[in-house]
Amino acid sequence: MSKEILTIEKLCVKIGEKEILKGLDLSVCEGETHVIMGPNGAGKSTLGNTLMGKPEYEVTSGNITFMGEDLLAMTTDERARKGLFMSFQNPVEVPGVRLSEFVRNTCEAMGEKMSLWNFKKAAAEQMKVLNMDKTYLDRELNVGFSGGEKKKAEIFQLLMLKPALAILDETDSGLDVDAVRTVSEGVKAYQEQTGGSLIIITHSTRILESLKVDRVHVIAEGTVIAEGDSSLVDEINENGFEKYIGK
Ligand code: ADP
Ligand code: MG
């Protein structure tokens, strides 16, 4: 049996006075890919943001164990250094910092020191997977990037940083067919190259087509209301969430 990398137990999360997650349980083993679906406003991004330690998300009760340690006791920075990565729904622009500097510094912060030569070589290989032009490395992070370019830049970071667990929050939304395919190829390369774990939050099946999916969870009303294997994705796309909600 493989090792549990993430264990969430009875998680309750509030934003301001509003209770969003109400006793959510979820666990992920090493190398597994989990999909999270659920209606808009269900709390999917809240779960991701809570895992990353965003300050507005107040954990009122429950436990989260990541790689055998208490995640809630760690700062956001410590979480990232321990190998937790999140691709956000709206990536921020960072004027004045080139993509190459950003990724190289983050690799170093995570303990992977590389010569500039080796960094450039590794970067060129991963950019090939993502059909990215090498000139991206010299552009300021996300500044003037199109939606598709931002997402590719995030998957590029995923491939360079090789985190133990990556959370992708609707990385495929708003992308054209070719961009979704490229992003999906990048995520597949992450699965194959690193054996890392994934939590993919998505509404569509397209990003999942070439990926191995171990488990699907449906979140609504602050908790997991249905679980199953990858066939649950198709079932929900066909019939909607209704039959699971309010049960
Ligand atoms: P999902 O990602 O499933 O669509 P979210 O987790 O983004 O849902 O949101 C869940 C609920 O929490 C929504 O009602 C949303 O308005 C609220 N919410 C999320 N983030 C914030 C925030 N930073 N401030 C206030 N309300 C928020
Ligand atoms: Mg969301």
PDB file of C-alpha atoms and ligand atoms in Angstrom:
ATOM      1  CA  MET A   1       0.000   0.000   0.000  1.00  0.00           C
ATOM      2  CA  SER A   2       1.311   3.437  -0.788  1.00  0.00           C
ATOM      3  CA  LYS A   3       1.774   6.104   1.805  1.00  0.00           C
ATOM      4  CA  GLU A   4      -0.814   8.758   2.567  1.00  0.00           C
ATOM      5  CA  ILE A   5       0.656  12.119   1.667  1.00  0.00           C
ATOM      6  CA  LEU A   6      -2.357  14.255   2.609  1.00  0.00           C
ATOM      7  CA  THR A   7      -5.021  13.532   5.213  1.00  0.00           C
ATOM      8  CA  ILE A   8      -7.846  15.988   5.819  1.00  0.00           C
ATOM      9  CA  GLU A   9     -10.130  15.200   8.741  1.00  0.00           C
ATOM     10  CA  LYS A  10     -13.415  16.922   9.589  1.00  0.00           C
ATOM     11  CA  LEU A  11     -12.202  20.234   8.199  1.00  0.00           C
ATOM     12  CA  CYS A  12     -14.314  23.307   8.972  1.00  0.00           C
ATOM     13  CA  VAL A  13     -13.377  26.625   7.382  1.00  0.00           C
ATOM     14  CA  LYS A  14     -14.861  30.083   7.783  1.00  0.00           C
ATOM     15  CA  ILE A  15     -14.386  33.232   5.739  1.00  0.00           C
ATOM     16  CA  GLY A  16     -15.420  36.155   7.886  1.00  0.00           C
ATOM     17  CA  GLU A  17     -18.676  35.025   9.496  1.00  0.00           C
ATOM     18  CA  LYS A  18     -19.555  32.590   6.738  1.00  0.00           C
ATOM     19  CA  GLU A  19     -18.937  28.886   7.250  1.00  0.00           C
ATOM     20  CA  ILE A  20     -17.833  27.386   3.926  1.00  0.00           C
ATOM     21  CA  LEU A  21     -16.436  23.936   4.687  1.00  0.00           C
ATOM     22  CA  LYS A  22     -18.371  21.930   7.249  1.00  0.00           C
ATOM     23  CA  GLY A  23     -16.541  18.764   8.182  1.00  0.00           C
ATOM     24  CA  LEU A  24     -14.744  17.729   5.020  1.00  0.00           C
ATOM     25  CA  ASP A  25     -12.710  14.498   4.877  1.00  0.00           C
ATOM     26  CA  LEU A  26     -10.288  13.662   2.074  1.00  0.00           C
ATOM     27  CA  SER A  27      -7.056  11.721   1.771  1.00  0.00           C
ATOM     28  CA  VAL A  28      -4.527  11.368  -1.018  1.00  0.00           C
ATOM     29  CA  CYS A  29      -1.775   8.737  -1.313  1.00  0.00           C
ATOM     30  CA  GLU A  30       1.616   9.187  -2.905  1.00  0.00           C
ATOM     31  CA  GLY A  31       1.438   9.244  -6.704  1.00  0.00           C
ATOM     32  CA  GLU A  32      -2.357   9.422  -6.838  1.00  0.00           C
ATOM     33  CA  THR A  33      -4.434  11.837  -8.898  1.00  0.00           C
ATOM     34  CA  HIS A  34      -7.705  13.011  -7.375  1.00  0.00           C
ATOM     35  CA  VAL A  35     -10.366  15.090  -9.119  1.00  0.00           C
ATOM     36  CA  ILE A  36     -12.629  17.516  -7.281  1.00  0.00           C
ATOM     37  CA  MET A  37     -15.895  18.588  -8.866  1.00  0.00           C
ATOM     38  CA  GLY A  38     -18.811  20.542  -7.480  1.00  0.00           C
ATOM     39  CA  PRO A  39     -21.178  23.409  -8.269  1.00  0.00           C
ATOM     40  CA  ASN A  40     -19.907  26.999  -8.356  1.00  0.00           C
ATOM     41  CA  GLY A  41     -19.494  28.372  -4.862  1.00  0.00           C
ATOM     42  CA  ALA A  42     -19.296  24.898  -3.302  1.00  0.00           C
ATOM     43  CA  GLY A  43     -15.956  25.609  -1.624  1.00  0.00           C
ATOM     44  CA  LYS A  44     -13.499  23.934  -3.994  1.00  0.00           C
ATOM     45  CA  SER A  45     -11.144  26.914  -4.215  1.00  0.00           C
ATOM     46  CA  THR A  46     -11.655  27.459  -0.482  1.00  0.00           C
ATOM     47  CA  LEU A  47     -10.226  23.998   0.089  1.00  0.00           C
ATOM     48  CA  GLY A  48      -7.192  24.757  -2.097  1.00  0.00           C
ATOM     49  CA  ASN A  49      -6.632  28.159  -0.519  1.00  0.00           C
ATOM     50  CA  THR A  50      -6.916  26.659   2.963  1.00  0.00           C
ATOM     51  CA  LEU A  51      -4.339  24.011   2.093  1.00  0.00           C
ATOM     52  CA  MET A  52      -1.973  26.754   0.926  1.00  0.00           C
ATOM     53  CA  GLY A  53      -2.588  28.741   4.127  1.00  0.00           C
ATOM     54  CA  LYS A  54      -4.168  31.899   2.722  1.00  0.00           C
ATOM     55  CA  PRO A  55      -4.890  34.072   5.755  1.00  0.00           C
ATOM     56  CA  GLU A  56      -8.579  34.893   5.052  1.00  0.00           C
ATOM     57  CA  TYR A  57      -9.461  31.212   5.338  1.00  0.00           C
ATOM     58  CA  GLU A  58      -9.935  30.463   9.031  1.00  0.00           C
ATOM     59  CA  VAL A  59      -9.809  26.834  10.075  1.00  0.00           C
ATOM     60  CA  THR A  60     -12.240  26.542  12.981  1.00  0.00           C
ATOM     61  CA  SER A  61     -11.814  22.799  13.542  1.00  0.00           C
ATOM     62  CA  GLY A  62     -10.375  19.641  11.994  1.00  0.00           C
ATOM     63  CA  ASN A  63      -6.891  18.421  11.098  1.00  0.00           C
ATOM     64  CA  ILE A  64      -4.687  18.385   8.022  1.00  0.00           C
ATOM     65  CA  THR A  65      -1.596  16.158   7.880  1.00  0.00           C
ATOM     66  CA  PHE A  66       0.831  16.645   4.990  1.00  0.00           C
ATOM     67  CA  MET A  67       3.818  14.313   4.618  1.00  0.00           C
ATOM     68  CA  GLY A  68       3.377  13.191   8.195  1.00  0.00           C
ATOM     69  CA  GLU A  69       3.323  16.693   9.670  1.00  0.00           C
ATOM     70  CA  ASP A  70       0.673  19.106  10.901  1.00  0.00           C
ATOM     71  CA  LEU A  71       0.061  21.342   7.896  1.00  0.00           C
ATOM     72  CA  LEU A  72      -1.951  23.900   9.851  1.00  0.00           C
ATOM     73  CA  ALA A  73       1.076  24.630  12.041  1.00  0.00           C
ATOM     74  CA  MET A  74       3.134  25.653   8.979  1.00  0.00           C
ATOM     75  CA  THR A  75       3.375  29.062   7.300  1.00  0.00           C
ATOM     76  CA  THR A  76       2.492  29.326   3.604  1.00  0.00           C
ATOM     77  CA  ASP A  77       6.174  29.459   2.797  1.00  0.00           C
ATOM     78  CA  GLU A  78       6.929  26.327   4.808  1.00  0.00           C
ATOM     79  CA  ARG A  79       4.097  24.506   3.055  1.00  0.00           C
ATOM     80  CA  ALA A  80       5.560  25.373  -0.341  1.00  0.00           C
ATOM     81  CA  ARG A  81       9.047  24.337   0.733  1.00  0.00           C
ATOM     82  CA  LYS A  82       7.677  21.040   1.980  1.00  0.00           C
ATOM     83  CA  GLY A  83       6.354  20.362  -1.505  1.00  0.00           C
ATOM     84  CA  LEU A  84       2.837  21.774  -1.735  1.00  0.00           C
ATOM     85  CA  PHE A  85       2.049  23.661  -4.944  1.00  0.00           C
ATOM     86  CA  MET A  86      -1.099  25.381  -6.153  1.00  0.00           C
ATOM     87  CA  SER A  87      -1.988  26.682  -9.569  1.00  0.00           C
ATOM     88  CA  PHE A  88      -4.457  29.463  -8.821  1.00  0.00           C
ATOM     89  CA  GLN A  89      -7.640  30.316 -10.677  1.00  0.00           C
ATOM     90  CA  ASN A  90      -6.293  33.845 -11.191  1.00  0.00           C
ATOM     91  CA  PRO A  91      -2.460  33.924 -11.245  1.00  0.00           C
ATOM     92  CA  VAL A  92      -0.963  37.263 -10.131  1.00  0.00           C
ATOM     93  CA  GLU A  93       1.244  39.445 -12.296  1.00  0.00           C
ATOM     94  CA  VAL A  94       4.680  40.211 -10.871  1.00  0.00           C
ATOM     95  CA  PRO A  95       6.206  43.182 -12.695  1.00  0.00           C
ATOM     96  CA  GLY A  96       9.990  43.419 -12.498  1.00  0.00           C
ATOM     97  CA  VAL A  97      10.548  39.683 -11.952  1.00  0.00           C
ATOM     98  CA  ARG A  98      11.355  37.550 -14.966  1.00  0.00           C
ATOM     99  CA  LEU A  99       9.816  34.090 -15.254  1.00  0.00           C
ATOM    100  CA  SER A 100      13.327  32.565 -15.253  1.00  0.00           C
ATOM    101  CA  GLU A 101      14.385  34.404 -12.066  1.00  0.00           C
ATOM    102  CA  PHE A 102      11.152  33.498 -10.346  1.00  0.00           C
ATOM    103  CA  VAL A 103      11.363  29.792 -11.147  1.00  0.00           C
ATOM    104  CA  ARG A 104      15.106  29.532 -10.461  1.00  0.00           C
ATOM    105  CA  ASN A 105      14.768  31.287  -7.072  1.00  0.00           C
ATOM    106  CA  THR A 106      11.828  29.085  -6.130  1.00  0.00           C
ATOM    107  CA  CYS A 107      13.775  25.944  -7.099  1.00  0.00           C
ATOM    108  CA  GLU A 108      16.622  27.131  -4.867  1.00  0.00           C
ATOM    109  CA  ALA A 109      14.262  27.889  -1.999  1.00  0.00           C
ATOM    110  CA  MET A 110      13.012  24.310  -2.308  1.00  0.00           C
ATOM    111  CA  GLY A 111      16.554  23.040  -1.952  1.00  0.00           C
ATOM    112  CA  GLU A 112      17.333  22.378  -5.605  1.00  0.00           C
ATOM    113  CA  LYS A 113      20.459  24.345  -6.457  1.00  0.00           C
ATOM    114  CA  MET A 114      21.294  24.382 -10.160  1.00  0.00           C
ATOM    115  CA  SER A 115      23.953  26.148 -12.187  1.00  0.00           C
ATOM    116  CA  LEU A 116      22.535  28.663 -14.646  1.00  0.00           C
ATOM    117  CA  TRP A 117      23.580  26.324 -17.467  1.00  0.00           C
ATOM    118  CA  ASN A 118      21.731  23.349 -15.970  1.00  0.00           C
ATOM    119  CA  PHE A 119      18.712  25.489 -15.170  1.00  0.00           C
ATOM    120  CA  LYS A 120      18.487  26.694 -18.759  1.00  0.00           C
ATOM    121  CA  LYS A 121      18.888  23.170 -20.086  1.00  0.00           C
ATOM    122  CA  ALA A 122      16.169  21.777 -17.802  1.00  0.00           C
ATOM    123  CA  ALA A 123      13.913  24.753 -18.575  1.00  0.00           C
ATOM    124  CA  ALA A 124      14.334  24.286 -22.327  1.00  0.00           C
ATOM    125  CA  GLU A 125      13.329  20.626 -22.047  1.00  0.00           C
ATOM    126  CA  GLN A 126      10.193  21.359 -20.068  1.00  0.00           C
ATOM    127  CA  MET A 127       9.225  24.270 -22.321  1.00  0.00           C
ATOM    128  CA  LYS A 128       9.341  21.882 -25.242  1.00  0.00           C
ATOM    129  CA  VAL A 129       6.693  19.706 -23.539  1.00  0.00           C
ATOM    130  CA  LEU A 130       4.499  22.813 -23.248  1.00  0.00           C
ATOM    131  CA  ASN A 131       5.138  24.262 -26.724  1.00  0.00           C
ATOM    132  CA  MET A 132       6.522  27.387 -25.077  1.00  0.00           C
ATOM    133  CA  ASP A 133       8.940  29.660 -26.803  1.00  0.00           C
ATOM    134  CA  LYS A 134      12.203  30.120 -24.854  1.00  0.00           C
ATOM    135  CA  THR A 135      11.739  33.896 -24.938  1.00  0.00           C
ATOM    136  CA  TYR A 136       9.118  33.450 -22.199  1.00  0.00           C
ATOM    137  CA  LEU A 137      11.918  32.977 -19.694  1.00  0.00           C
ATOM    138  CA  ASP A 138      12.894  36.638 -20.103  1.00  0.00           C
ATOM    139  CA  ARG A 139       9.384  38.008 -19.779  1.00  0.00           C
ATOM    140  CA  GLU A 140       8.087  39.453 -16.520  1.00  0.00           C
ATOM    141  CA  LEU A 141       6.004  36.902 -14.647  1.00  0.00           C
ATOM    142  CA  ASN A 142       2.454  36.870 -16.046  1.00  0.00           C
ATOM    143  CA  VAL A 143       2.708  40.509 -17.209  1.00  0.00           C
ATOM    144  CA  GLY A 144       0.774  40.747 -20.456  1.00  0.00           C
ATOM    145  CA  PHE A 145       0.476  36.949 -20.634  1.00  0.00           C
ATOM    146  CA  SER A 146      -2.725  35.698 -22.254  1.00  0.00           C
ATOM    147  CA  GLY A 147      -4.909  33.330 -20.222  1.00  0.00           C
ATOM    148  CA  GLY A 148      -3.356  30.339 -21.955  1.00  0.00           C
ATOM    149  CA  GLU A 149       0.187  31.656 -21.465  1.00  0.00           C
ATOM    150  CA  LYS A 150      -0.411  32.142 -17.736  1.00  0.00           C
ATOM    151  CA  LYS A 151      -1.592  28.572 -17.374  1.00  0.00           C
ATOM    152  CA  LYS A 152       1.353  27.237 -19.361  1.00  0.00           C
ATOM    153  CA  ALA A 153       3.712  29.272 -17.178  1.00  0.00           C
ATOM    154  CA  GLU A 154       2.164  27.622 -14.121  1.00  0.00           C
ATOM    155  CA  ILE A 155       2.515  24.119 -15.519  1.00  0.00           C
ATOM    156  CA  PHE A 156       6.094  25.023 -16.440  1.00  0.00           C
ATOM    157  CA  GLN A 157       6.675  25.860 -12.745  1.00  0.00           C
ATOM    158  CA  LEU A 158       5.063  22.559 -11.797  1.00  0.00           C
ATOM    159  CA  LEU A 159       7.498  20.672 -14.046  1.00  0.00           C
ATOM    160  CA  MET A 160      10.528  22.586 -12.785  1.00  0.00           C
ATOM    161  CA  LEU A 161       9.668  22.519  -9.068  1.00  0.00           C
ATOM    162  CA  LYS A 162       8.435  18.927  -8.975  1.00  0.00           C
ATOM    163  CA  PRO A 163       6.319  19.396  -5.844  1.00  0.00           C
ATOM    164  CA  ALA A 164       5.132  16.370  -3.856  1.00  0.00           C
ATOM    165  CA  LEU A 165       1.499  17.476  -4.181  1.00  0.00           C
ATOM    166  CA  ALA A 166       0.066  19.891  -6.724  1.00  0.00           C
ATOM    167  CA  ILE A 167      -3.388  21.429  -6.607  1.00  0.00           C
ATOM    168  CA  LEU A 168      -4.666  22.676  -9.970  1.00  0.00           C
ATOM    169  CA  ASP A 169      -7.651  24.981  -9.576  1.00  0.00           C
ATOM    170  CA  GLU A 170      -9.609  25.069 -12.835  1.00  0.00           C
ATOM    171  CA  THR A 171      -6.369  25.287 -14.771  1.00  0.00           C
ATOM    172  CA  ASP A 172      -8.290  24.304 -17.902  1.00  0.00           C
ATOM    173  CA  SER A 173     -11.106  26.842 -17.715  1.00  0.00           C
ATOM    174  CA  GLY A 174     -11.233  29.441 -20.455  1.00  0.00           C
ATOM    175  CA  LEU A 175      -8.565  27.736 -22.558  1.00  0.00           C
ATOM    176  CA  ASP A 176      -8.954  26.800 -26.208  1.00  0.00           C
ATOM    177  CA  VAL A 177      -8.848  23.140 -27.246  1.00  0.00           C
ATOM    178  CA  ASP A 178      -5.152  23.170 -28.163  1.00  0.00           C
ATOM    179  CA  ALA A 179      -4.135  24.938 -24.957  1.00  0.00           C
ATOM    180  CA  VAL A 180      -6.076  22.417 -22.851  1.00  0.00           C
ATOM    181  CA  ARG A 181      -4.310  19.590 -24.655  1.00  0.00           C
ATOM    182  CA  THR A 182      -0.906  21.179 -24.038  1.00  0.00           C
ATOM    183  CA  VAL A 183      -1.676  21.796 -20.362  1.00  0.00           C
ATOM    184  CA  SER A 184      -2.874  18.215 -20.065  1.00  0.00           C
ATOM    185  CA  GLU A 185       0.363  16.941 -21.666  1.00  0.00           C
ATOM    186  CA  GLY A 186       2.320  19.008 -19.131  1.00  0.00           C
ATOM    187  CA  VAL A 187       0.347  17.561 -16.226  1.00  0.00           C
ATOM    188  CA  LYS A 188       0.888  14.072 -17.629  1.00  0.00           C
ATOM    189  CA  ALA A 189       4.628  14.761 -17.824  1.00  0.00           C
ATOM    190  CA  TYR A 190       4.510  15.775 -14.146  1.00  0.00           C
ATOM    191  CA  GLN A 191       2.752  12.472 -13.284  1.00  0.00           C
ATOM    192  CA  GLU A 192       5.290  10.455 -15.253  1.00  0.00           C
ATOM    193  CA  GLN A 193       8.487  12.329 -14.400  1.00  0.00           C
ATOM    194  CA  THR A 194       7.941  12.886 -10.697  1.00  0.00           C
ATOM    195  CA  GLY A 195       5.404  10.354  -9.442  1.00  0.00           C
ATOM    196  CA  GLY A 196       3.916  13.278  -7.504  1.00  0.00           C
ATOM    197  CA  SER A 197       0.312  13.522  -6.330  1.00  0.00           C
ATOM    198  CA  LEU A 198      -2.355  15.768  -7.827  1.00  0.00           C
ATOM    199  CA  ILE A 199      -5.643  17.331  -6.828  1.00  0.00           C
ATOM    200  CA  ILE A 200      -7.349  18.613  -9.973  1.00  0.00           C
ATOM    201  CA  ILE A 201     -10.343  20.904  -9.519  1.00  0.00           C
ATOM    202  CA  THR A 202     -12.251  20.973 -12.774  1.00  0.00           C
ATOM    203  CA  HIS A 203     -15.626  21.128 -14.482  1.00  0.00           C
ATOM    204  CA  SER A 204     -14.540  19.542 -17.729  1.00  0.00           C
ATOM    205  CA  THR A 205     -13.266  16.160 -18.805  1.00  0.00           C
ATOM    206  CA  ARG A 206     -10.921  17.459 -21.459  1.00  0.00           C
ATOM    207  CA  ILE A 207      -7.949  18.033 -19.187  1.00  0.00           C
ATOM    208  CA  LEU A 208      -8.418  14.519 -17.784  1.00  0.00           C
ATOM    209  CA  GLU A 209      -8.467  12.668 -21.093  1.00  0.00           C
ATOM    210  CA  SER A 210      -4.835  11.588 -21.151  1.00  0.00           C
ATOM    211  CA  LEU A 211      -4.408  11.421 -17.360  1.00  0.00           C
ATOM    212  CA  LYS A 212      -4.670   8.531 -14.958  1.00  0.00           C
ATOM    213  CA  VAL A 213      -7.357   9.423 -12.370  1.00  0.00           C
ATOM    214  CA  ASP A 214      -7.550   7.450  -9.126  1.00  0.00           C
ATOM    215  CA  ARG A 215     -10.494   9.009  -7.335  1.00  0.00           C
ATOM    216  CA  VAL A 216     -13.227  11.613  -7.875  1.00  0.00           C
ATOM    217  CA  HIS A 217     -14.835  13.633  -5.070  1.00  0.00           C
ATOM    218  CA  VAL A 218     -17.891  15.844  -5.412  1.00  0.00           C
ATOM    219  CA  ILE A 219     -18.039  18.771  -3.020  1.00  0.00           C
ATOM    220  CA  ALA A 220     -21.283  20.577  -2.148  1.00  0.00           C
ATOM    221  CA  GLU A 221     -22.805  22.027   0.987  1.00  0.00           C
ATOM    222  CA  GLY A 222     -19.374  22.232   2.602  1.00  0.00           C
ATOM    223  CA  THR A 223     -18.568  18.560   2.444  1.00  0.00           C
ATOM    224  CA  VAL A 224     -17.892  15.616   0.133  1.00  0.00           C
ATOM    225  CA  ILE A 225     -21.310  14.414  -1.072  1.00  0.00           C
ATOM    226  CA  ALA A 226     -20.224  11.722  -3.533  1.00  0.00           C
ATOM    227  CA  GLU A 227     -17.092   9.770  -4.391  1.00  0.00           C
ATOM    228  CA  GLY A 228     -16.120   7.325  -7.054  1.00  0.00           C
ATOM    229  CA  ASP A 229     -13.698   6.370  -9.795  1.00  0.00           C
ATOM    230  CA  SER A 230     -13.161   8.293 -13.035  1.00  0.00           C
ATOM    231  CA  SER A 231     -16.553   7.216 -14.408  1.00  0.00           C
ATOM    232  CA  LEU A 232     -18.171   9.623 -11.929  1.00  0.00           C
ATOM    233  CA  VAL A 233     -16.823  12.552 -13.992  1.00  0.00           C
ATOM    234  CA  ASP A 234     -18.763  11.430 -17.072  1.00  0.00           C
ATOM    235  CA  GLU A 235     -21.819  10.598 -15.039  1.00  0.00           C
ATOM    236  CA  ILE A 236     -21.933  14.093 -13.548  1.00  0.00           C
ATOM    237  CA  ASN A 237     -21.290  15.791 -16.859  1.00  0.00           C
ATOM    238  CA  GLU A 238     -24.273  13.917 -18.221  1.00  0.00           C
ATOM    239  CA  ASN A 239     -26.719  14.191 -15.331  1.00  0.00           C
ATOM    240  CA  GLY A 240     -25.533  17.135 -13.228  1.00  0.00           C
ATOM    241  CA  PHE A 241     -25.048  17.400  -9.484  1.00  0.00           C
ATOM    242  CA  GLU A 242     -28.713  17.485  -8.533  1.00  0.00           C
ATOM    243  CA  LYS A 243     -29.214  13.865  -7.635  1.00  0.00           C
ATOM    244  CA  TYR A 244     -26.405  14.054  -5.070  1.00  0.00           C
ATOM    245  CA  ILE A 245     -27.370  17.330  -3.436  1.00  0.00           C
ATOM    246  CA  GLY A 246     -29.771  17.505  -0.521  1.00  0.00           C
ATOM    247  CA  LYS A 247     -29.549  13.795   0.205  1.00  0.00           C
TER     248      LYS A 247
HETATM  249  P1  ADP B   1     -15.822  27.216  -5.733  1.00  0.00           P
HETATM  250  O1  ADP B   1     -14.348  27.281  -5.968  1.00  0.00           O
HETATM  251  O2  ADP B   1     -16.295  25.840  -5.385  1.00  0.00           O
HETATM  252  O3  ADP B   1     -16.617  27.790  -6.867  1.00  0.00           O
HETATM  253  P2  ADP B   1     -15.223  29.030  -3.562  1.00  0.00           P
HETATM  254  O4  ADP B   1     -14.428  28.204  -2.630  1.00  0.00           O
HETATM  255  O5  ADP B   1     -14.488  30.004  -4.407  1.00  0.00           O
HETATM  256  O6  ADP B   1     -16.159  28.095  -4.451  1.00  0.00           O
HETATM  257  O7  ADP B   1     -16.296  29.837  -2.728  1.00  0.00           O
HETATM  258  C1  ADP B   1     -17.121  29.252  -1.752  1.00  0.00           C
HETATM  259  C2  ADP B   1     -17.941  30.347  -1.069  1.00  0.00           C
HETATM  260  O8  ADP B   1     -17.051  31.151  -0.298  1.00  0.00           O
HETATM  261  C3  ADP B   1     -18.629  31.289  -2.025  1.00  0.00           C
HETATM  262  O9  ADP B   1     -19.867  31.609  -1.468  1.00  0.00           O
HETATM  263  C4  ADP B   1     -17.721  32.482  -2.090  1.00  0.00           C
HETATM  264  O10 ADP B   1     -18.432  33.653  -2.346  1.00  0.00           O
HETATM  265  C5  ADP B   1     -17.118  32.492  -0.697  1.00  0.00           C
HETATM  266  N1  ADP B   1     -15.743  33.015  -0.699  1.00  0.00           N
HETATM  267  C6  ADP B   1     -14.644  32.406  -1.202  1.00  0.00           C
HETATM  268  N2  ADP B   1     -13.540  33.143  -1.019  1.00  0.00           N
HETATM  269  C7  ADP B   1     -13.950  34.275  -0.396  1.00  0.00           C
HETATM  270  C8  ADP B   1     -13.264  35.451   0.079  1.00  0.00           C
HETATM  271  N3  ADP B   1     -11.943  35.593  -0.054  1.00  0.00           N
HETATM  272  N4  ADP B   1     -14.024  36.392   0.691  1.00  0.00           N
HETATM  273  C9  ADP B   1     -15.354  36.231   0.837  1.00  0.00           C
HETATM  274  N5  ADP B   1     -16.041  35.161   0.428  1.00  0.00           N
HETATM  275  C10 ADP B   1     -15.368  34.188  -0.185  1.00  0.00           C
HETATM  276 MG    MG B   2     -13.204  27.980  -7.533  1.00  0.00          MG
END
